[in-house]
Each structure stands twice: as C-alpha cells, then as structure tokens.
Amino acid sequence: MGWFKRLKEGITTSTKEKKETPEGLWYKCPSCKKIHTAADHANNKYVCQECGYHERIGSKEYFEIIFDNNQFTELHENLVSGDPLDFSDTKKYTDRLTDTIKKTGLKDALRSAYGTVNGQDLVVCCMDFNFIGGSMGSVVGEKIARSIDFCLKTKSPLLVISKSGGARMMEAAFSLMQMAKTSAKLSQLAQAGIPYISLLTDPTTGGVTASYAMLGDLNIAEPGSLIGFAGPRVVKETIGKDLPKGFQTAEFVLEHGFLDKIVPRTELKLQLGNLLRMLKS
Amino acid sequence: MTYLDFEKPIQDLEGELVKLKEVSSKSKVDLADKIKELEQHIADKTKELYENLSAWQRVQVSRHPERPYTLAYIDHVSNKTFIELHGDRTVADDKAMVGGFGELDGQTVMFIGQQKGINTKMRQIRRFGMANPEGYRKALRLMKLAEKFNKPIITFIDTPGAYPGLEAEERGQGEAIARNLLEMAQLKVPVICIIIGEGASGGALGIGIGDRVLMLENSWYSVISPENCSTILWRTWAQKEKAAEALKLTAADMSKNGLVDGVIPEPLGGAHRNHTEIFETVKQVIKKHLAELGKISPQERINQRIEKFSAMGVVHDMDA
Ligand SMILES: [Zn+2]
C-alpha cells in the first residue's frame, strides 16, 4: 500500500518534495545495479529493464498485473490463523501473527480473488512472502480449499501463485496437513475438468513445492526463481560439496521436465489469457 | 538389548535380575520368590517410566535400533505370503521404499512402506528410510495396481523425511510427493496408513493419505524433526526436547488434535520389547478397519477421505 501511494505522489510532486523521498522514486536493481525510476520499474511489472531481474512482489502487485483494470473481488479475506498448538519459540505465535498483520497489512500469507484476465474468468490465489516467509499454515490451506470450492461452483479456472519457504513451523502438523488438504481438493478440481495453472515464483520450496505448486495442469515459472523441495543448504549438506551452478533455478527445473514453460512477468497476462482461451471447453 | 538414556533404572534392575538368576542356577539355592519379586519390580518400573514419557523420549523410542521395521510387520501380517514387487518403471528400484502383494488371512492386500536398514550396510542401501522420487513413484504405481485389481492398500510409515539429495531434486522430489497426495485422495480402494516409527514431513505424508491414519503409541508425526525444528527456531540442536514438546508430535497429541484417526497401543516398554505382540496387535487393527471400510462404497470412502483432510486446520473468520 505504502509503496504505491509514494509512487503516485512521487510522479506529481515538486522537486523539493522528491528529494525528501528518494527511496520512493528510484529503483536500483540488486542484480545489475542499474537505476530506474520507480514508475518505469512498476510499468515494467517490477522486472529490471536492463537485465530482466524479477523483483519479489506480493499479491497486491500480482492482482494489478493480472486482473483487467485491476478490478477483482477478494474471497475469504477475513480468515486469520488460530494457534492450535499454543506455540511459542522466541516469540508467542499469536504475538507473531498480530505483529505481522500490523506490519504487512495482510491477514496471512495468501490472498484469493476472482476477476477477469483479458476477458476470461479466473480465480487467483496469490502467496505473500512478506507474511512469515510465505509459510503455509491453516489459512493458506483453507483459502485454497475454499477457492477450489468456488471454482467448482462457478466453473472458473484456478491460478495459484506460489512464493513460499514451505511449511509454517508454528502450526507443525496442522501445517503439514495443508499439503494433504490442498492436494485432495485439487483432485476434485481435476475430476471436474476445470483447469488449474500453477505459477511458481521466487522462492517456491518445501511443502508448497510438494503439494499444490507442482500439481498444475500447467506448471509455469518466473525466470530465475528458486524452485525445489529441499532447500539448497540442506542438499549441500547431504552431498558434502558445492552445488552445481544454476541448481534449483526455474531453468534447471524446466530442463529436468517439471515445468511446462518459463514466462517472464512482462508477458504473464498475455500468455495467461491465451492459455485460458485455449483451455476453455 | 539397547537401553535408552532414560531407561537406566530398568537396565540396572535387569542387570540385577541376570545376576540373581546366575546365583540361583549355580548355588542351587531356591531364589524363585526373589526372582519373581524382582521381575514384578521391573514391570512396575517399566510401566511407570513408559506411562510418563516426555515427547522427546517417545521420539527416542520411535528410533530404537531394535524396533521392528516395515518388512517385519508385513511378514507377520501376511503370514509370510508377501511377494515384493520392485521398481517405478521409469528410473530405478528405490530400496528405501518397499511394496508388494500379500495375503492377510486369505484377503489379498497391497503393502507399501518406507524401509530402514537392519544393519550398517543395509542402512546405507536403504538410505535410512529416506525415499527418492522413484520410491514415491514406485509406491504410486503399486497403489494403482492395487486399485486396478480392487485390493485394499496398507502403508507403513517410518521415515526421517524424503531424501534431500541432488538427484532427488533433479528427478522432482516435490512433484513425486505432490502427485501421490493428489492420487491417493482419489483411490477407489480402502487405504489404511500406519505410522510405526518416525513420520517426518512430506516424506511421510507422501504415502499417508488414507481412510484411516493410525499411529503406534510411541511413534511421532510432524512437519519436521525436533532436531531440525530446534535448529531453525533456536539456531541450535540443543533445544530438541523443547521442540519435541512444542510440535505436539506424539500419537496422543496428534489424535487429540484430530490429525490422525487413532492410536495403536504398544507392548509394555515399547514395540521393541515384544515384536510378536505388536505385530499381532497391528494385524488385528488392520482387519477391524478393513472390515469397517469394506461396508462403505468407493465414492463415499473418497468423499469421506477428502472431507477429513479438508477439515484439518484452525482458522477464525473475522466476518462471522
Ligand atoms: Zn537489472
């Protein structure tokens, strides 16, 4: 929210005010170090115009990129997580939730909405990495499950955008069972012949990879994304040597046969629209 | 017999018992009453210890080197009729995952499970029960085979996790597990899953979508091992006891939280103390559930299975 406000104000404000908020005006690519105006960067879907580096973005930006005229209806937006295990590590889980909700303005690590993409109906479930590392807890699973019910009822195709470090430790086995829950619900979508597209973005690992992220009728990914089951550090420890260059990148996963396609974010909407049109019964 | 650290009192008493029996046989002094008394004392002590095990102690029991593994259960339950079937038909035969047909008192059943090695060499070959993608794909192939011939499926879960290797990633570990979750949800035959030892993470769940999911009393099931949980949350292995408590990973807790369908009691002092007894218990439990599940139509079983997993999770709707 804050980012966009700053951005829009930045375009119209005077030079004096601009100087006061330089971070809202410029984007420095962490990959090639080139500097772009924030407005140009946003227009290019947060992809570096120089080197193609895809900045990590959240559900707000993805909805704006995907839905026609940024118009959509959010589903189940007021679901928040319980604390079934009364979990506490360095911080109580309930406090962590409250703090994260306040800090991010999000209720949990996934938002769901329906709208149209180049005129085609679509339900989009999009993960937010800002929310406890995009970890999959009960709310993530429940929103996907309810969104699938919505798709079954309305015969709408489903897109899930994954961006997650995996399970949410603080929900332990409840988190684990979200893998079972989402996969079981996806089996119902498959039985009904409703298309499911999975978009894997940076990063998609752990239990998310081992459930809905890999179960698309079409699995597509953003370039350069880290995609894997075990994290690279764990794999490195297992094999006891350095990992080969490019290991667990989207390009690596495509090469090994687990992705249908890598789609740059700048072409995402166009390609989604085309695919949805072709899949229509 | 290998004793766990907390079993020291039992170890001492059993040491005394051995000595007493030696004295008795050599000296011809009748010590029968004394021996009986000590045996009773050992039983009482074992009961006391095992009734009050901490979560971490149960994790230790679940990994006891003399605890029976999958193939031992299958051999007993099938009365040695088991025919092991190999390979995923694509890449390899994964020794960390076993499966095949066997007869359970005359009824053909598909048995599948992770298998840990019984000695140093076999532990390497079976990768400590950590399957590769081809293990999960072999399991799925066998499940589909069972479905084709209308045979129920029993899975035995005992794994520290899916194998986190380089080749496992190349061959799609995530996809293999995910595919099993989706396909198992729609299996037309009854599926019973039993966690007999360790049930760690997606590697366990990958053969764990059943009409009945049951845990042995001293097994554990969670999203991560206590050691790894400790490392992530507290940046050290030292908090593994605390992590084990926090994860609520015991059979009793998992059952209380509605994440498994039941707990199978173990012999006094754990399954490793009496293999025959636990095999027989497991066999009877399987028979009971197969009889119940056989009365439900395939579609109704699938619906109930999906509804059960769909109900898992704790969320609050702020609109409500
Ligand atoms: Zn760049």
Coordinates of C-alpha atoms and ligand atoms in Angstrom, one line a residue, chain A residues 29 31-34 36 48 50-53, ligand 1:
Chain A
C29 CA 18.4 -3.4 -9.5
S31 CA 21.4 -7.8 -9.9
C32 CA 22.9 -5.3 -12.4
K33 CA 22.9 -2.3 -10.1
K34 CA 21.3 -0.1 -12.8
H36 CA 15.5 3.0 -13.0
C48 CA 14.6 -4.8 -14.5
E50 CA 18.3 -3.8 -18.2
C51 CA 18.9 -7.4 -17.1
G52 CA 15.4 -8.9 -16.6
Y53 CA 15.8 -9.5 -12.9
Ligands
ZN1 ZN 19.0 -5.4 -13.5

